[in-house]
Amino acid sequence: MDITKSEPHRVLELFSGIGGMRMALEQAGKEFEIVSAIDVNPIANEVYKHNFGAKMVRNGNILSLTAEKVTKLKVDTIVMSPPCQPFTRNGKFNDINDRRSDPFLHICELLDQMPLVKFILMENVKGFENSQACEMYKTRLREAGFHYQQYILSPHQFGVPNTRHRYYCIAKRNGADFKWKSEEIITTPQAGCGAKQTLVGTIVDTQQDALESYGLKSATLLKHLPLMDVCTPESINSMCFTKAYTHYAEGTGSVYCPLPRQEFDKTYALAMCAEEDEDRKLALLRELRVRYFTPKEVARLMSFPEHFSFPETVTNKQRYRVLGNSINVFVVSVLLHEL
């Protein structure tokens, strides 16, 4: 029997960052061709080029994108992760009045002018679902003939030891069916689509000498450790890593202690009892060998493939920033099975 092989999906990767959506397509086992990857962040674009070549990535303003250009590229799939700052507490919730929303709103206005596009996956921060931008997006999707399904999911629900709740919207044109069906936002993974539960200890590096530079400084140990989320080898979760990781101590991501949890708890309790003897307290806290996760380890917690790497010219601060702006590759790969 003659079976004609289907053509690869022609994908436009908007707000492409360091290539998280592309890696999710690979992880999902989809046949695809990135016809263009567009982002305004030159550091992110350098990381993208380093991993995937310079052929399709470009430093560009999405506001200059036209429906004619998209049609000319014969794009049938769009994946995108627009800036989340307009929809976050630190971004002051300025929503559609934030100029950083302009490129996304521009895409909304093009939706009914791109007849070849059949599938769109969009990711943003949890909270986007309550925004004016989200309502506008869904209205424009309906007007352009798309049906959509919404999700709020976190990688820890799939066995990945990291919490990163994000809003996702999958849109299909011409009434295509969805594997997960709900009028409401889906917040629980479908049975059978998770990964095996992974422990934090299985993703960390163990070469102690190479990791010394990631150790918490004395002032941070004394002042901030009580407020930090400390993972140990047997931990099954870690906090969401943000672009401010290592720059701000609190609320930007977990830190790691190589000791078993019971041993950490015992030594930490002794340190807390030594409040009046700061030298002894600090000595005990240093015994814990608490450190920041390396950029490579953060990438693993975000389900990036092992072959992913950074150019040597990109500093650790820049690595944490672009990772904090990226996606969890595994979660998106699960959703891409709708493609």
Tab-separated table of C-alpha atoms in Angstrom:
chain	number	residue	atom	x	y	z
A	1	MET	CA	0.000	0.000	0.000
A	2	ASP	CA	1.380	3.390	-0.970
A	3	ILE	CA	1.433	5.687	2.056
A	4	THR	CA	2.297	9.285	1.296
A	5	LYS	CA	4.492	10.805	3.980
A	6	SER	CA	3.031	14.011	5.395
A	7	GLU	CA	4.999	17.204	4.979
A	8	PRO	CA	6.792	18.642	8.044
A	9	HIS	CA	4.965	21.401	9.896
A	10	ARG	CA	6.242	24.806	8.858
A	11	VAL	CA	6.671	26.609	12.151
A	12	LEU	CA	6.986	30.294	12.993
A	13	GLU	CA	8.620	30.631	16.434
A	14	LEU	CA	7.746	34.045	17.901
A	15	PHE	CA	9.392	35.461	21.050
A	16	SER	CA	11.708	32.520	20.436
A	17	GLY	CA	14.158	33.159	23.278
A	18	ILE	CA	16.692	30.355	23.620
A	19	GLY	CA	14.640	27.874	21.602
A	20	GLY	CA	12.435	26.216	24.210
A	21	MET	CA	9.513	25.760	21.820
A	22	ARG	CA	11.778	24.255	19.185
A	23	MET	CA	13.157	21.783	21.721
A	24	ALA	CA	9.600	20.891	22.763
A	25	LEU	CA	8.736	20.104	19.133
A	26	GLU	CA	11.776	17.819	18.988
A	27	GLN	CA	10.860	16.154	22.295
A	28	ALA	CA	7.293	15.604	21.063
A	29	GLY	CA	8.672	13.761	18.032
A	30	LYS	CA	7.052	16.102	15.525
A	31	GLU	CA	8.281	16.549	11.972
A	32	PHE	CA	8.827	20.274	11.612
A	33	GLU	CA	10.841	23.024	10.018
A	34	ILE	CA	11.414	26.341	11.792
A	35	VAL	CA	10.985	28.813	8.950
A	36	SER	CA	11.762	31.804	11.162
A	37	ALA	CA	12.541	32.379	14.856
A	38	ILE	CA	12.161	35.978	16.015
A	39	ASP	CA	13.210	37.661	19.255
A	40	VAL	CA	14.491	41.103	20.259
A	41	ASN	CA	16.895	39.788	22.914
A	42	PRO	CA	20.385	39.549	21.360
A	43	ILE	CA	21.729	37.302	24.143
A	44	ALA	CA	18.870	34.835	23.707
A	45	ASN	CA	19.433	34.880	19.958
A	46	GLU	CA	23.126	34.081	20.440
A	47	VAL	CA	22.198	31.070	22.580
A	48	TYR	CA	19.692	29.977	19.933
A	49	LYS	CA	22.308	30.260	17.177
A	50	HIS	CA	24.861	28.389	19.281
A	51	ASN	CA	22.509	25.409	19.625
A	52	PHE	CA	20.615	25.402	16.327
A	53	GLY	CA	22.565	27.500	13.834
A	54	ALA	CA	22.060	31.021	12.550
A	55	LYS	CA	20.033	30.179	9.450
A	56	MET	CA	16.507	30.898	10.718
A	57	VAL	CA	16.899	33.014	13.851
A	58	ARG	CA	16.795	36.779	13.592
A	59	ASN	CA	16.865	39.730	15.927
A	60	GLY	CA	13.648	41.426	14.904
A	61	ASN	CA	10.686	43.453	16.041
A	62	ILE	CA	7.492	41.434	15.756
A	63	LEU	CA	5.607	44.683	15.153
A	64	SER	CA	7.156	44.690	11.676
A	65	LEU	CA	5.691	41.252	10.882
A	66	THR	CA	2.857	41.262	8.357
A	67	ALA	CA	0.268	38.665	7.407
A	68	GLU	CA	1.685	38.738	3.881
A	69	LYS	CA	5.135	37.750	5.177
A	70	VAL	CA	3.687	34.861	7.193
A	71	THR	CA	1.661	33.637	4.220
A	72	LYS	CA	4.664	33.905	1.927
A	73	LEU	CA	6.626	31.673	4.325
A	74	LYS	CA	3.788	29.093	4.085
A	75	VAL	CA	3.568	28.895	7.871
A	76	ASP	CA	0.960	26.434	9.192
A	77	THR	CA	2.005	26.472	12.875
A	78	ILE	CA	2.838	29.283	15.288
A	79	VAL	CA	4.418	28.743	18.710
A	80	MET	CA	5.007	31.700	20.993
A	81	SER	CA	5.780	32.784	24.543
A	82	PRO	CA	5.074	36.542	24.691
A	83	PRO	CA	6.578	38.731	27.455
A	84	CYS	CA	4.927	37.993	30.792
A	85	GLN	CA	5.871	41.210	32.619
A	86	PRO	CA	2.589	43.015	31.799
A	87	PHE	CA	0.726	40.281	33.704
A	88	THR	CA	2.918	39.883	36.816
A	89	ARG	CA	3.122	41.578	40.208
A	90	ASN	CA	6.623	42.879	39.506
A	91	GLY	CA	5.424	44.125	36.147
A	92	LYS	CA	2.657	46.154	37.861
A	93	PHE	CA	-0.185	44.375	36.027
A	94	ASN	CA	-0.361	47.018	33.302
A	95	ASP	CA	-1.829	44.445	30.914
A	96	ILE	CA	-2.601	45.836	27.427
A	97	ASN	CA	-1.413	49.293	28.516
A	98	ASP	CA	2.130	47.971	28.904
A	99	ARG	CA	4.114	48.638	25.731
A	100	ARG	CA	5.678	45.194	26.074
A	101	SER	CA	2.236	43.805	25.168
A	102	ASP	CA	2.264	45.582	21.791
A	103	PRO	CA	3.925	42.766	19.774
A	104	PHE	CA	1.441	40.189	21.103
A	105	LEU	CA	-1.520	42.476	20.416
A	106	HIS	CA	-0.140	42.956	16.903
A	107	ILE	CA	-0.227	39.174	16.354
A	108	CYS	CA	-3.830	39.144	17.596
A	109	GLU	CA	-4.771	41.608	14.879
A	110	LEU	CA	-3.192	39.399	12.188
A	111	LEU	CA	-4.971	36.151	13.097
A	112	ASP	CA	-7.816	36.466	10.585
A	113	GLN	CA	-5.382	37.405	7.796
A	114	MET	CA	-3.275	34.220	7.905
A	115	PRO	CA	-5.455	31.488	6.350
A	116	LEU	CA	-2.649	28.914	6.119
A	117	VAL	CA	-2.077	28.873	9.888
A	118	LYS	CA	-3.943	25.907	11.394
A	119	PHE	CA	-2.333	25.493	14.828
A	120	ILE	CA	-1.117	27.938	17.503
A	121	LEU	CA	0.419	27.211	20.895
A	122	MET	CA	0.857	30.163	23.234
A	123	GLU	CA	2.448	30.150	26.716
A	124	ASN	CA	2.400	32.833	29.370
A	125	VAL	CA	2.541	33.353	33.110
A	126	LYS	CA	-0.271	32.154	35.382
A	127	GLY	CA	-2.535	35.173	35.770
A	128	PHE	CA	-2.604	35.919	32.065
A	129	GLU	CA	-5.955	34.098	31.946
A	130	ASN	CA	-7.524	36.992	33.885
A	131	SER	CA	-6.116	39.733	31.661
A	132	GLN	CA	-7.677	41.946	29.016
A	133	ALA	CA	-5.007	40.657	26.641
A	134	CYS	CA	-6.272	37.091	27.110
A	135	GLU	CA	-9.866	38.103	26.406
A	136	MET	CA	-8.759	39.963	23.297
A	137	TYR	CA	-6.718	36.969	22.130
A	138	LYS	CA	-9.628	34.543	22.543
A	139	THR	CA	-11.986	36.939	20.757
A	140	ARG	CA	-9.594	37.281	17.813
A	141	LEU	CA	-9.150	33.485	17.688
A	142	ARG	CA	-12.896	32.934	17.459
A	143	GLU	CA	-13.264	35.623	14.785
A	144	ALA	CA	-10.522	33.935	12.751
A	145	GLY	CA	-12.236	30.534	12.897
A	146	PHE	CA	-10.134	28.914	15.626
A	147	HIS	CA	-11.281	26.700	18.451
A	148	TYR	CA	-9.091	26.800	21.547
A	149	GLN	CA	-8.350	24.885	24.719
A	150	GLN	CA	-6.797	26.471	27.822
A	151	TYR	CA	-4.523	24.959	30.462
A	152	ILE	CA	-2.707	25.935	33.644
A	153	LEU	CA	-0.098	23.281	34.311
A	154	SER	CA	3.175	22.855	36.194
A	155	PRO	CA	6.029	20.411	35.481
A	156	HIS	CA	5.837	18.961	39.004
A	157	GLN	CA	2.458	17.495	38.010
A	158	PHE	CA	4.326	15.399	35.428
A	159	GLY	CA	7.061	14.078	37.747
A	160	VAL	CA	9.574	16.820	36.951
A	161	PRO	CA	11.016	18.153	40.265
A	162	ASN	CA	10.198	21.816	39.619
A	163	THR	CA	7.149	24.025	40.101
A	164	ARG	CA	6.416	26.400	37.236
A	165	HIS	CA	2.695	27.063	36.822
A	166	ARG	CA	2.045	28.523	33.401
A	167	TYR	CA	-0.962	29.357	31.248
A	168	TYR	CA	-1.158	27.625	27.865
A	169	CYS	CA	-3.616	28.063	25.040
A	170	ILE	CA	-3.800	25.709	22.074
A	171	ALA	CA	-5.808	26.889	19.072
A	172	LYS	CA	-6.881	24.818	16.074
A	173	ARG	CA	-8.611	26.078	12.980
A	174	ASN	CA	-11.749	24.657	11.355
A	175	GLY	CA	-13.161	22.780	14.326
A	176	ALA	CA	-10.352	20.285	14.774
A	177	ASP	CA	-10.907	18.036	17.798
A	178	PHE	CA	-8.890	18.123	21.026
A	179	LYS	CA	-7.522	15.114	22.889
A	180	TRP	CA	-8.217	16.871	26.198
A	181	LYS	CA	-11.736	18.263	26.165
A	182	SER	CA	-13.054	20.864	28.596
A	183	GLU	CA	-14.913	24.153	28.478
A	184	GLU	CA	-12.974	25.171	31.583
A	185	ILE	CA	-9.250	25.699	31.973
A	186	ILE	CA	-7.587	22.295	32.358
A	187	THR	CA	-5.433	22.141	35.498
A	188	THR	CA	-4.772	18.400	35.805
A	189	PRO	CA	-2.667	16.357	33.362
A	190	GLN	CA	-4.372	13.624	31.406
A	191	ALA	CA	-3.692	10.150	32.807
A	192	GLY	CA	-0.691	8.474	31.253
A	193	CYS	CA	1.065	11.572	29.920
A	194	GLY	CA	3.385	12.179	32.870
A	195	ALA	CA	7.019	11.252	33.241
A	196	LYS	CA	8.475	9.042	35.983
A	197	GLN	CA	8.989	10.972	39.240
A	198	THR	CA	12.522	12.360	39.225
A	199	LEU	CA	14.534	13.313	42.323
A	200	VAL	CA	16.508	16.547	42.430
A	201	GLY	CA	19.618	14.546	43.308
A	202	THR	CA	19.587	12.819	39.920
A	203	ILE	CA	19.970	16.069	37.953
A	204	VAL	CA	22.731	17.802	39.953
A	205	ASP	CA	26.446	17.758	39.245
A	206	THR	CA	28.732	16.398	41.956
A	207	GLN	CA	32.198	17.730	41.136
A	208	GLN	CA	32.603	19.701	44.373
A	209	ASP	CA	35.663	21.713	43.269
A	210	ALA	CA	33.912	22.979	40.140
A	211	LEU	CA	30.864	23.997	42.170
A	212	GLU	CA	32.583	26.073	44.866
A	213	SER	CA	31.867	29.338	43.078
A	214	TYR	CA	28.117	28.660	43.424
A	215	GLY	CA	28.241	28.452	47.230
A	216	LEU	CA	26.176	30.900	49.283
A	217	LYS	CA	28.237	33.702	50.751
A	218	SER	CA	28.446	34.123	54.522
A	219	ALA	CA	26.091	37.108	54.626
A	220	THR	CA	23.484	35.223	52.597
A	221	LEU	CA	23.759	32.164	54.831
A	222	LEU	CA	23.237	34.233	57.972
A	223	LYS	CA	20.531	36.574	56.703
A	224	HIS	CA	18.602	34.779	53.980
A	225	LEU	CA	18.961	30.992	54.362
A	226	PRO	CA	15.991	30.772	56.792
A	227	LEU	CA	13.803	32.261	54.035
A	228	MET	CA	15.146	30.141	51.164
A	229	ASP	CA	13.793	26.876	49.798
A	230	VAL	CA	16.531	24.278	50.271
A	231	CYS	CA	16.499	21.120	48.153
A	232	THR	CA	18.370	17.967	49.121
A	233	PRO	CA	19.134	14.900	46.966
A	234	GLU	CA	15.815	13.227	47.838
A	235	SER	CA	13.667	16.311	47.136
A	236	ILE	CA	10.892	15.834	44.585
A	237	ASN	CA	10.297	19.526	43.930
A	238	SER	CA	11.973	22.916	43.653
A	239	MET	CA	10.733	26.484	43.346
A	240	CYS	CA	10.142	28.271	40.067
A	241	PHE	CA	13.388	29.814	38.814
A	242	THR	CA	13.098	33.428	37.698
A	243	LYS	CA	15.434	35.654	35.717
A	244	ALA	CA	16.563	37.260	39.017
A	245	TYR	CA	17.942	33.968	40.391
A	246	THR	CA	21.133	34.542	42.462
A	247	HIS	CA	20.580	38.313	42.207
A	248	TYR	CA	17.795	38.303	44.810
A	249	ALA	CA	17.889	35.655	47.518
A	250	GLU	CA	14.183	35.250	48.188
A	251	GLY	CA	11.486	33.953	45.840
A	252	THR	CA	13.632	33.505	42.756
A	253	GLY	CA	14.368	29.771	42.954
A	254	SER	CA	15.598	27.023	45.263
A	255	VAL	CA	19.122	26.321	46.508
A	256	TYR	CA	20.782	22.917	46.946
A	257	CYS	CA	22.366	21.060	49.861
A	258	PRO	CA	24.186	17.796	48.976
A	259	LEU	CA	23.509	16.290	52.425
A	260	PRO	CA	20.546	14.000	53.158
A	261	ARG	CA	17.514	15.916	54.481
A	262	GLN	CA	17.811	14.442	57.968
A	263	GLU	CA	21.442	15.530	58.226
A	264	PHE	CA	20.597	18.992	56.887
A	265	ASP	CA	17.792	19.412	59.425
A	266	LYS	CA	20.016	18.335	62.322
A	267	THR	CA	22.903	20.660	61.459
A	268	TYR	CA	20.584	23.545	60.614
A	269	ALA	CA	18.808	23.177	63.978
A	270	LEU	CA	22.160	23.311	65.797
A	271	ALA	CA	23.051	26.477	63.880
A	272	MET	CA	19.760	28.130	64.803
A	273	CYS	CA	20.458	27.355	68.478
A	274	ALA	CA	23.769	29.195	68.250
A	275	GLU	CA	22.205	32.637	67.704
A	276	GLU	CA	24.434	34.326	70.303
A	277	ASP	CA	27.631	32.840	68.862
A	278	GLU	CA	27.681	34.052	65.264
A	279	ASP	CA	31.033	32.436	64.477
A	280	ARG	CA	29.778	28.994	65.544
A	281	LYS	CA	26.492	29.571	63.735
A	282	LEU	CA	28.283	30.455	60.515
A	283	ALA	CA	30.642	27.482	60.846
A	284	LEU	CA	27.672	25.120	61.174
A	285	LEU	CA	25.861	26.698	58.228
A	286	ARG	CA	28.988	26.344	56.086
A	287	GLU	CA	29.038	22.615	56.895
A	288	LEU	CA	25.772	22.356	54.959
A	289	ARG	CA	27.569	23.295	51.710
A	290	VAL	CA	24.428	25.026	50.407
A	291	ARG	CA	24.831	26.417	46.905
A	292	TYR	CA	22.900	27.813	43.989
A	293	PHE	CA	21.903	25.482	41.193
A	294	THR	CA	24.152	25.953	38.174
A	295	PRO	CA	22.660	27.192	34.884
A	296	LYS	CA	23.051	23.674	33.492
A	297	GLU	CA	21.113	22.228	36.417
A	298	VAL	CA	18.361	24.846	36.071
A	299	ALA	CA	18.113	23.902	32.395
A	300	ARG	CA	17.685	20.250	33.395
A	301	LEU	CA	14.955	21.190	35.884
A	302	MET	CA	13.234	22.956	32.991
A	303	SER	CA	13.496	19.716	30.961
A	304	PHE	CA	16.031	21.027	28.436
A	305	PRO	CA	17.861	18.217	26.616
A	306	GLU	CA	21.360	17.361	27.796
A	307	HIS	CA	22.915	18.566	24.540
A	308	PHE	CA	21.676	22.118	25.153
A	309	SER	CA	24.524	24.469	26.049
A	310	PHE	CA	25.558	28.111	26.261
A	311	PRO	CA	28.263	29.969	24.339
A	312	GLU	CA	31.264	30.689	26.564
A	313	THR	CA	30.746	34.407	25.960
A	314	VAL	CA	27.405	34.342	27.831
A	315	THR	CA	27.865	35.063	31.547
A	316	ASN	CA	26.154	33.116	34.315
A	317	LYS	CA	23.977	36.139	35.102
A	318	GLN	CA	22.834	36.223	31.465
A	319	ARG	CA	22.264	32.446	31.488
A	320	TYR	CA	19.976	32.644	34.509
A	321	ARG	CA	18.068	35.548	32.945
A	322	VAL	CA	17.326	33.812	29.644
A	323	LEU	CA	16.438	30.559	31.418
A	324	GLY	CA	14.065	32.455	33.699
A	325	ASN	CA	12.318	33.817	30.622
A	326	SER	CA	12.017	30.401	28.971
A	327	ILE	CA	9.560	27.499	29.173
A	328	ASN	CA	9.455	23.978	30.578
A	329	VAL	CA	10.200	21.897	27.510
A	330	PHE	CA	8.515	18.699	28.725
A	331	VAL	CA	5.149	20.298	29.544
A	332	VAL	CA	5.003	22.008	26.147
A	333	SER	CA	6.029	18.770	24.420
A	334	VAL	CA	3.018	17.028	26.014
A	335	LEU	CA	0.675	19.748	24.765
A	336	LEU	CA	2.205	19.561	21.299
A	337	HIS	CA	0.747	16.089	20.883
A	338	GLU	CA	-2.377	18.040	19.918
A	339	LEU	CA	-0.478	19.081	16.767
